[in-house]
């Protein structure tokens, strides 16, 4: 029988791509999302892409902190596992509104964990982030590296990781996988779903995409005097579909009896600079991206990329795509949906 999975934040960027991969893999999926940072059009598009399998998807507009509403979702379906994406993620905003971040991310997660326990569902995959490595002493980052957080957003990830470790220590029925994502970019190759940030994008590739379609005049490069190959920051960009597939590998791992609370990096293991990424996007789109060189962004780190060994060996998962495919698919989404899900002429 196919498994029932609850996906929190399933209308968001990573969530929507993961929901699609889950449906295509034969899972039954229930999404809860308050649509604070997403659109229900994303869910409609996932349904269209899933075709026949869309019958296995249902959506509830629910805030995780609304215990009663969450309770009703759990009363309706017996879940085999939960993938927990729901959370606020803008670093700068978290510095200005720390209580909003602690309330949404921590209270939301605690309410979810309590409801799961009450319904006997103790299998969880949680979205953590490479931000917990802070400025690493060396690269690639292995899962054993010391952890640090430079802002309230990062601290919510660190706290939730610790909460999950404590929970498992308190009750060995819990099986938890903490996935530390590196930098997800790109879109589904159909160009039908993708990233659609509200307001001015904070992250590199959504900003580059808006420059290419004329919504922004130029990319500001934050720092060109780092000790890297060309002076700009280096990150581990990972194709969103590879990242989504990593969640299916994690779900499978939850049925390993030896699993307790385990951490895995999801990255490619390759470091790419800002200028290399811009060049790859210019090639894929045929558009020139004007650059303005500026100082370092406060809180930024120089170089971060993943050690992928643990995920390869234990999850049997490895990223398949490189930056060419990431840029190709991002441009396909951007050119078909220049205003994201609000674009007037949908594909
Ligand atoms: P996103 O904002 O597109 O998706 C998050 C979704 O959660 C949104 O649809 C939002 O409406 C929903 N949500 C937020 N708070 C909620 C609440 N209280 N109740 C119900 N729904 C709520 O972000 P994303 O990029 O898809 O990220 C998903 C997860 O992965 C987040 O936890 C994020 O911190 C983490 N993550 C993202 C990145 C990245 O670069 N995108 C990197 C590392 C980790
Ligand atoms: N970056 C940039 N201009 C921008 C956004 C980002 O130069 O408008 C740089 C940033 O300094 C970093 C890299 O691009 O070196 C990736 O930044 P992003 O915010 O996407 O990810 P993170 O820093 O959180 O890993």
CSV table of C-alpha atoms and ligand atoms in Angstrom, one decimal:
chain,number,residue,atom,x,y,z
A,1,UNK,CA,0.0,0.0,0.0
A,2,UNK,CA,1.3,3.5,-0.8
A,3,UNK,CA,2.4,5.6,2.1
A,4,UNK,CA,0.8,8.8,3.5
A,5,UNK,CA,3.1,11.7,4.0
A,6,UNK,CA,2.3,15.0,5.5
A,7,UNK,CA,4.3,17.9,3.9
A,8,UNK,CA,4.4,21.1,5.9
A,9,UNK,CA,5.2,24.2,3.8
A,10,UNK,CA,4.4,22.1,0.7
A,11,UNK,CA,3.3,25.1,-1.4
A,12,UNK,CA,6.8,26.7,-1.1
A,13,UNK,CA,9.8,26.5,-3.3
A,14,UNK,CA,11.4,23.3,-2.1
A,15,UNK,CA,8.1,21.9,-0.8
A,16,UNK,CA,6.3,22.1,-4.2
A,17,UNK,CA,9.1,20.3,-6.0
A,18,UNK,CA,9.3,17.6,-3.4
A,19,UNK,CA,5.5,17.1,-3.4
A,20,UNK,CA,5.7,16.5,-7.2
A,21,UNK,CA,8.5,14.0,-6.8
A,22,UNK,CA,6.6,12.2,-4.0
A,23,UNK,CA,3.5,11.9,-6.1
A,24,UNK,CA,5.4,10.6,-9.1
A,25,UNK,CA,7.0,8.1,-6.8
A,26,UNK,CA,3.6,6.8,-5.7
A,27,UNK,CA,3.2,8.5,-2.3
A,28,UNK,CA,-0.1,9.9,-1.0
A,29,UNK,CA,0.6,13.5,0.1
A,30,UNK,CA,-1.2,15.9,2.3
A,31,UNK,CA,0.1,19.5,2.3
A,32,UNK,CA,-0.4,22.0,5.1
A,33,UNK,CA,0.7,25.6,4.4
A,34,UNK,CA,-0.5,29.0,5.6
A,35,UNK,CA,0.5,30.5,2.2
A,36,UNK,CA,2.4,33.2,4.0
A,37,UNK,CA,5.3,33.0,1.5
A,38,UNK,CA,3.7,31.0,-1.3
A,39,UNK,CA,0.8,30.7,-3.7
A,40,UNK,CA,-1.9,28.1,-4.1
A,41,UNK,CA,-1.2,28.3,-7.8
A,42,UNK,CA,2.0,26.3,-7.0
A,43,UNK,CA,-0.3,23.5,-5.8
A,44,UNK,CA,-2.5,23.7,-8.9
A,45,UNK,CA,0.6,23.5,-11.1
A,46,UNK,CA,1.9,20.4,-9.2
A,47,UNK,CA,-1.5,18.8,-9.7
A,48,UNK,CA,-1.3,19.4,-13.4
A,49,UNK,CA,2.3,18.0,-13.6
A,50,UNK,CA,1.3,15.0,-11.6
A,51,UNK,CA,-1.6,14.1,-14.0
A,52,UNK,CA,-3.5,11.0,-12.8
A,53,UNK,CA,-1.5,10.9,-9.6
A,54,UNK,CA,-2.9,14.3,-8.5
A,55,UNK,CA,-5.7,12.3,-6.9
A,56,UNK,CA,-3.2,11.4,-4.2
A,57,UNK,CA,-2.7,15.1,-3.2
A,58,UNK,CA,-4.8,17.2,-0.8
A,59,UNK,CA,-4.1,20.7,0.5
A,60,UNK,CA,-5.1,22.4,3.7
A,61,UNK,CA,-4.5,26.1,4.3
A,62,UNK,CA,-3.3,25.8,7.9
A,63,UNK,CA,-0.9,27.6,10.1
A,64,UNK,CA,1.2,25.1,12.1
A,65,UNK,CA,0.7,27.1,15.2
A,66,UNK,CA,-3.1,26.5,15.0
A,67,UNK,CA,-3.2,23.4,17.1
A,68,UNK,CA,-6.9,22.7,16.5
A,69,UNK,CA,-6.6,23.0,12.7
A,70,UNK,CA,-3.5,20.7,12.7
A,71,UNK,CA,-5.3,18.3,15.0
A,72,UNK,CA,-8.1,18.0,12.4
A,73,UNK,CA,-5.6,17.2,9.6
A,74,UNK,CA,-4.1,14.4,11.8
A,75,UNK,CA,-7.5,13.1,12.7
A,76,UNK,CA,-8.4,12.6,9.0
A,77,UNK,CA,-5.3,10.7,7.9
A,78,UNK,CA,-2.9,8.3,9.6
A,79,UNK,CA,0.5,9.5,8.4
A,80,UNK,CA,3.5,7.3,8.0
A,81,UNK,CA,5.9,10.3,8.0
A,82,UNK,CA,6.1,14.1,8.0
A,83,UNK,CA,8.4,16.2,5.9
A,84,UNK,CA,8.7,19.6,7.7
A,85,UNK,CA,9.6,22.5,5.4
A,86,UNK,CA,7.3,25.2,6.9
A,87,UNK,CA,9.2,28.1,8.3
A,88,UNK,CA,10.3,31.7,7.7
A,89,UNK,CA,13.7,31.9,6.0
A,90,UNK,CA,14.8,35.5,5.3
A,91,UNK,CA,18.0,36.1,7.2
A,92,UNK,CA,17.8,39.9,7.2
A,93,UNK,CA,14.2,39.9,8.3
A,94,UNK,CA,15.0,37.5,11.1
A,95,UNK,CA,17.5,40.1,12.5
A,96,UNK,CA,14.8,42.8,12.6
A,97,UNK,CA,12.0,40.6,13.7
A,98,UNK,CA,13.5,37.9,15.9
A,99,UNK,CA,10.4,37.2,17.9
A,100,UNK,CA,8.4,36.5,14.7
A,101,UNK,CA,11.0,34.0,13.7
A,102,UNK,CA,11.2,32.3,17.1
A,103,UNK,CA,7.4,32.2,17.2
A,104,UNK,CA,6.8,30.9,13.7
A,105,UNK,CA,9.7,28.5,13.4
A,106,UNK,CA,10.0,27.2,17.0
A,107,UNK,CA,6.3,27.2,18.1
A,108,UNK,CA,5.2,25.9,14.7
A,109,UNK,CA,7.7,23.0,15.0
A,110,UNK,CA,6.9,22.2,18.7
A,111,UNK,CA,3.1,22.2,17.9
A,112,UNK,CA,3.8,19.9,15.0
A,113,UNK,CA,5.9,17.5,17.0
A,114,UNK,CA,3.4,17.4,19.8
A,115,UNK,CA,0.6,16.6,17.4
A,116,UNK,CA,2.6,13.9,15.7
A,117,UNK,CA,3.4,12.3,19.0
A,118,UNK,CA,-0.3,12.4,20.1
A,119,UNK,CA,-1.2,10.6,16.9
A,120,UNK,CA,1.6,8.0,17.0
A,121,UNK,CA,3.5,9.3,14.0
A,122,UNK,CA,7.1,9.6,15.0
A,123,UNK,CA,8.9,9.7,11.7
A,124,UNK,CA,10.2,13.1,10.6
A,125,UNK,CA,12.4,14.6,7.9
A,126,UNK,CA,13.4,18.2,8.8
A,127,UNK,CA,14.7,21.1,6.6
A,128,UNK,CA,17.9,22.3,8.2
A,129,UNK,CA,20.5,24.4,6.5
A,130,UNK,CA,24.2,24.7,5.8
A,131,UNK,CA,23.9,28.0,7.6
A,132,UNK,CA,24.5,26.0,10.8
A,133,UNK,CA,28.2,25.6,9.8
A,134,UNK,CA,28.7,29.3,10.2
A,135,UNK,CA,32.1,30.3,8.7
A,136,UNK,CA,33.7,26.8,8.6
A,137,UNK,CA,37.4,26.4,9.4
A,138,UNK,CA,37.8,24.3,6.3
A,139,UNK,CA,35.8,22.8,3.4
A,140,UNK,CA,34.1,20.5,2.5
A,141,UNK,CA,31.8,20.6,5.5
A,142,UNK,CA,31.2,17.3,7.1
A,143,UNK,CA,28.2,16.6,9.3
A,144,UNK,CA,30.5,16.4,12.4
A,145,UNK,CA,31.7,20.0,12.1
A,146,UNK,CA,31.1,22.4,15.0
A,147,UNK,CA,27.9,24.3,14.6
A,148,UNK,CA,27.3,28.1,14.8
A,149,UNK,CA,24.5,30.5,14.0
A,150,UNK,CA,25.1,34.1,13.0
A,151,UNK,CA,21.4,35.3,13.1
A,152,UNK,CA,18.0,34.4,14.5
A,153,UNK,CA,17.0,32.4,11.4
A,154,UNK,CA,20.1,30.2,11.8
A,155,UNK,CA,19.5,29.9,15.5
A,156,UNK,CA,16.0,28.5,14.8
A,157,UNK,CA,17.6,25.8,12.7
A,158,UNK,CA,20.2,25.0,15.4
A,159,UNK,CA,17.5,25.0,18.1
A,160,UNK,CA,15.2,22.7,16.1
A,161,UNK,CA,18.1,20.3,15.4
A,162,UNK,CA,18.8,20.2,19.2
A,163,UNK,CA,15.1,19.7,20.0
A,164,UNK,CA,15.0,16.8,17.6
A,165,UNK,CA,18.1,15.2,19.2
A,166,UNK,CA,16.5,15.6,22.7
A,167,UNK,CA,13.2,14.2,21.5
A,168,UNK,CA,14.9,11.1,20.1
A,169,UNK,CA,17.0,10.7,23.3
A,170,UNK,CA,13.7,10.8,25.3
A,171,UNK,CA,11.8,8.3,23.2
A,172,UNK,CA,13.5,5.8,20.9
A,173,UNK,CA,10.3,5.4,18.8
A,174,UNK,CA,11.2,8.7,17.1
A,175,UNK,CA,13.1,8.4,13.8
A,176,UNK,CA,14.4,11.8,12.6
A,177,UNK,CA,16.4,12.9,9.7
A,178,UNK,CA,17.9,16.4,9.7
A,179,UNK,CA,18.7,17.5,6.2
A,180,UNK,CA,21.2,20.3,5.8
A,181,UNK,CA,20.6,21.9,2.5
A,182,UNK,CA,23.2,23.9,0.7
A,183,UNK,CA,22.0,26.4,-2.0
A,184,UNK,CA,19.0,25.1,-3.9
A,185,UNK,CA,18.5,26.8,-7.3
A,186,UNK,CA,16.8,26.1,-10.6
A,187,UNK,CA,13.3,24.9,-11.3
A,188,UNK,CA,11.4,21.9,-12.5
A,189,UNK,CA,12.5,21.2,-16.1
A,190,UNK,CA,8.9,21.8,-17.3
A,191,UNK,CA,9.3,25.5,-16.3
A,192,UNK,CA,5.9,25.1,-14.7
A,193,UNK,CA,6.9,25.4,-11.1
A,194,UNK,CA,9.9,27.3,-9.6
A,195,UNK,CA,11.0,29.8,-7.0
A,196,UNK,CA,8.8,32.9,-6.6
A,197,UNK,CA,10.1,35.1,-3.7
A,198,UNK,CA,7.9,37.9,-2.4
A,199,UNK,CA,9.4,41.4,-2.9
A,200,UNK,CA,13.1,42.0,-3.8
A,201,UNK,CA,15.0,38.6,-3.7
A,202,UNK,CA,17.7,38.2,-1.1
A,203,UNK,CA,19.3,35.2,-2.7
A,204,UNK,CA,21.7,35.3,-5.6
A,205,UNK,CA,19.9,33.3,-8.4
A,206,UNK,CA,16.4,34.7,-7.9
A,207,UNK,CA,18.0,38.2,-8.2
A,208,UNK,CA,20.0,37.2,-11.3
A,209,UNK,CA,16.8,35.9,-12.8
A,210,UNK,CA,15.1,39.2,-12.2
A,211,UNK,CA,18.0,41.1,-13.8
A,212,UNK,CA,17.7,38.9,-16.9
A,213,UNK,CA,14.0,39.6,-17.4
A,214,UNK,CA,14.4,43.3,-16.7
A,215,UNK,CA,12.8,43.6,-13.3
A,216,UNK,CA,16.1,44.7,-11.7
A,217,UNK,CA,18.8,46.8,-13.5
A,218,UNK,CA,21.9,45.1,-12.3
A,219,UNK,CA,23.3,42.5,-9.8
A,220,UNK,CA,25.1,43.9,-6.8
A,221,UNK,CA,28.0,41.6,-6.1
A,222,UNK,CA,28.6,41.5,-2.4
A,223,UNK,CA,32.4,41.4,-2.0
A,224,UNK,CA,35.1,40.7,-4.6
A,225,UNK,CA,38.1,40.6,-2.2
A,226,UNK,CA,37.5,37.2,-0.6
A,227,UNK,CA,40.4,34.6,-0.7
A,228,UNK,CA,38.6,32.7,-3.5
A,229,UNK,CA,39.4,32.0,-7.1
A,230,UNK,CA,38.0,35.3,-8.4
A,231,UNK,CA,37.4,37.1,-5.1
A,232,UNK,CA,33.7,36.4,-4.9
A,233,UNK,CA,31.9,34.1,-2.4
A,234,UNK,CA,31.8,30.4,-3.1
A,235,UNK,CA,28.7,28.2,-2.5
A,236,UNK,CA,27.4,24.7,-3.2
A,237,UNK,CA,24.5,25.2,-5.6
A,238,UNK,CA,22.2,22.2,-5.9
A,239,UNK,CA,19.4,21.6,-8.5
A,240,UNK,CA,16.0,21.8,-6.8
A,241,UNK,CA,15.0,18.5,-8.4
A,242,UNK,CA,18.1,16.7,-7.0
A,243,UNK,CA,17.2,18.3,-3.6
A,244,UNK,CA,13.6,17.1,-3.8
A,245,UNK,CA,14.8,13.6,-4.7
A,246,UNK,CA,17.0,13.7,-1.6
A,247,UNK,CA,13.8,13.8,0.5
A,248,UNK,CA,12.6,10.6,-1.0
A,249,UNK,CA,15.9,9.0,-0.2
A,250,UNK,CA,15.5,10.3,3.4
A,251,UNK,CA,12.0,8.9,3.7
A,252,UNK,CA,13.3,5.4,2.6
A,253,UNK,CA,16.0,5.7,5.2
A,254,UNK,CA,13.5,6.2,8.0
A,255,UNK,CA,12.5,2.6,7.6
A,256,UNK,CA,16.0,1.5,8.6
A,257,UNK,CA,15.7,0.1,12.1
A,258,UNK,CA,19.1,1.6,13.1
A,259,UNK,CA,18.0,5.2,12.4
A,260,UNK,CA,17.8,7.4,15.5
A,261,UNK,CA,18.2,11.2,14.9
A,262,UNK,CA,20.6,11.4,11.9
A,263,UNK,CA,22.0,14.4,10.0
A,264,UNK,CA,22.8,14.5,6.3
A,265,UNK,CA,24.2,17.2,4.0
A,266,UNK,CA,22.4,17.7,0.7
A,267,UNK,CA,24.8,19.4,-1.7
A,268,UNK,CA,26.9,18.6,-4.8
A,269,UNK,CA,30.3,18.9,-3.1
A,270,UNK,CA,31.3,21.5,-5.7
A,271,UNK,CA,32.1,25.1,-4.9
A,272,UNK,CA,31.0,27.8,-7.4
A,273,UNK,CA,31.8,31.5,-7.2
A,274,UNK,CA,29.2,34.3,-7.8
A,275,UNK,CA,31.0,35.3,-11.0
A,276,UNK,CA,31.0,31.6,-12.3
A,277,UNK,CA,27.3,31.3,-11.5
A,278,UNK,CA,26.6,34.6,-13.4
A,279,UNK,CA,28.6,33.4,-16.4
A,280,UNK,CA,26.7,30.1,-16.5
A,281,UNK,CA,23.4,32.0,-16.3
A,282,UNK,CA,24.4,34.4,-19.1
A,283,UNK,CA,25.3,31.4,-21.3
A,284,UNK,CA,22.0,29.6,-20.5
A,285,UNK,CA,19.8,32.7,-21.0
A,286,UNK,CA,21.7,34.6,-23.7
A,287,UNK,CA,21.2,37.7,-21.5
A,288,UNK,CA,23.9,40.0,-20.2
A,289,UNK,CA,23.8,40.5,-16.5
A,290,UNK,CA,25.2,43.9,-15.6
A,291,UNK,CA,27.2,43.9,-12.4
A,292,UNK,CA,27.9,46.4,-9.7
A,293,UNK,CA,30.7,45.6,-7.4
A,294,UNK,CA,30.0,46.4,-3.7
A,295,UNK,CA,31.3,45.6,-0.2
A,296,UNK,CA,30.7,42.4,1.6
A,297,UNK,CA,27.2,41.7,2.9
A,298,UNK,CA,27.3,41.6,6.7
A,299,UNK,CA,27.2,38.1,8.1
A,300,UNK,CA,28.2,36.5,4.8
A,301,UNK,CA,30.8,33.7,4.8
A,302,UNK,CA,33.6,33.2,2.2
A,303,UNK,CA,33.4,29.6,1.1
A,304,UNK,CA,30.9,26.8,1.9
A,305,UNK,CA,30.4,23.5,0.2
A,306,UNK,CA,29.3,20.1,1.3
A,307,UNK,CA,31.0,16.8,2.0
A,308,UNK,CA,28.5,14.5,0.2
A,309,UNK,CA,30.0,11.2,1.4
A,310,UNK,CA,27.6,10.4,4.2
A,311,UNK,CA,24.5,11.0,2.0
A,312,UNK,CA,26.0,9.0,-0.8
A,313,UNK,CA,26.8,6.0,1.4
A,314,UNK,CA,23.9,6.0,3.8
A,315,UNK,CA,21.0,7.5,1.7
A,316,UNK,CA,22.2,6.1,-1.6
A,317,UNK,CA,21.6,9.6,-3.0
A,318,UNK,CA,23.8,11.8,-5.1
A,319,UNK,CA,23.1,15.0,-7.0
A,320,UNK,CA,22.9,14.4,-10.8
A,321,UNK,CA,22.8,17.9,-12.2
A,322,UNK,CA,25.4,20.6,-12.6
A,323,UNK,CA,25.2,24.4,-12.8
A,324,UNK,CA,24.4,24.3,-16.6
A,325,UNK,CA,21.2,22.4,-15.9
A,326,UNK,CA,20.4,24.6,-12.9
A,327,UNK,CA,20.7,27.8,-15.0
A,328,UNK,CA,18.9,26.3,-18.0
A,329,UNK,CA,15.9,25.3,-15.9
A,330,UNK,CA,15.9,28.5,-13.9
A,331,UNK,CA,15.8,30.5,-17.1
A,332,UNK,CA,13.1,28.3,-18.6
A,333,UNK,CA,10.9,29.0,-15.5
A,334,UNK,CA,11.8,32.7,-15.5
A,335,UNK,CA,11.2,33.3,-19.2
A,336,UNK,CA,7.8,31.5,-19.0
A,337,UNK,CA,6.8,33.1,-15.7
A,338,UNK,CA,8.5,36.5,-15.5
A,339,UNK,CA,6.3,37.5,-12.6
A,340,UNK,CA,6.3,34.1,-11.0
A,341,UNK,CA,2.9,32.6,-10.2
A,342,UNK,CA,1.3,36.0,-10.7
A,343,UNK,CA,2.4,36.1,-14.4
A,344,UNK,CA,-0.6,37.0,-16.6
A,345,UNK,CA,0.1,34.7,-19.6
A,346,UNK,CA,0.7,31.4,-18.0
A,347,UNK,CA,2.8,29.3,-20.3
B,1,LIG,P1,9.5,28.9,1.1
B,1,LIG,O1,9.2,30.1,1.9
B,1,LIG,O2,9.3,28.9,-0.3
B,1,LIG,O3,8.6,27.7,1.8
B,1,LIG,C1,8.2,27.6,3.1
B,1,LIG,C2,6.7,27.5,3.2
B,1,LIG,O4,6.3,27.4,4.5
B,1,LIG,C3,5.9,28.6,2.5
B,1,LIG,O5,5.0,28.1,1.6
B,1,LIG,C4,5.2,29.3,3.7
B,1,LIG,O6,4.0,29.8,3.3
B,1,LIG,C5,5.1,28.1,4.7
B,1,LIG,N1,5.0,28.5,6.1
B,1,LIG,C6,5.8,29.3,6.8
B,1,LIG,N2,5.4,29.4,8.1
B,1,LIG,C7,4.3,28.6,8.2
B,1,LIG,C8,3.5,28.2,9.3
B,1,LIG,N3,3.7,28.7,10.5
B,1,LIG,N4,2.5,27.4,9.1
B,1,LIG,C9,2.3,26.8,7.8
B,1,LIG,N5,3.0,27.1,6.8
B,1,LIG,C10,4.1,28.0,7.0
B,1,LIG,O7,10.9,28.4,1.5
B,1,LIG,P2,11.8,27.2,0.9
B,1,LIG,O8,13.0,27.8,0.2
B,1,LIG,O9,10.9,26.2,0.2
B,1,LIG,O10,12.3,26.5,2.2
B,1,LIG,C11,11.7,25.4,2.8
B,1,LIG,C12,12.5,25.1,4.1
B,1,LIG,O11,13.8,24.8,3.8
B,1,LIG,C13,12.5,26.2,5.2
B,1,LIG,O12,12.4,25.6,6.4
B,1,LIG,C14,13.9,26.8,4.9
B,1,LIG,O13,14.3,27.5,6.1
B,1,LIG,C15,14.7,25.6,4.6
B,1,LIG,N6,15.9,26.0,3.8
B,1,LIG,C16,15.8,26.7,2.6
B,1,LIG,C17,16.9,27.0,1.9
B,1,LIG,C18,16.8,27.8,0.6
B,1,LIG,O14,17.8,28.4,0.2
B,1,LIG,N7,15.7,27.9,0.0
B,1,LIG,C19,18.2,26.6,2.4
B,1,LIG,C20,18.3,25.9,3.6
B,1,LIG,C21,17.1,25.5,4.3
B,2,LIG,N1,25.2,37.5,-3.5
B,2,LIG,C1,25.5,38.6,-4.3
B,2,LIG,N2,24.5,39.4,-4.6
B,2,LIG,C2,23.2,39.2,-4.3
B,2,LIG,C3,22.9,38.0,-3.5
B,2,LIG,C4,23.9,37.2,-3.2
B,2,LIG,O1,26.7,38.8,-4.6
B,2,LIG,O2,22.3,40.0,-4.6
B,2,LIG,C5,26.3,36.5,-3.2
B,2,LIG,C6,26.4,36.3,-1.6
B,2,LIG,O3,27.3,37.3,-1.1
B,2,LIG,C7,27.0,34.9,-1.6
B,2,LIG,C8,26.4,34.2,-2.8
B,2,LIG,O4,25.9,35.2,-3.7
B,2,LIG,O5,28.4,34.9,-1.8
B,2,LIG,C9,25.1,33.4,-2.4
B,2,LIG,O6,24.2,34.2,-1.6
B,2,LIG,P1,22.8,33.6,-1.2
B,2,LIG,O7,22.1,34.7,-0.4
B,2,LIG,O8,22.1,33.1,-2.4
B,2,LIG,O9,23.1,32.3,-0.3
B,2,LIG,P2,23.8,32.2,1.1
B,2,LIG,O10,24.7,33.4,1.3
B,2,LIG,O11,22.7,32.2,2.1
B,2,LIG,O12,24.5,30.9,1.1
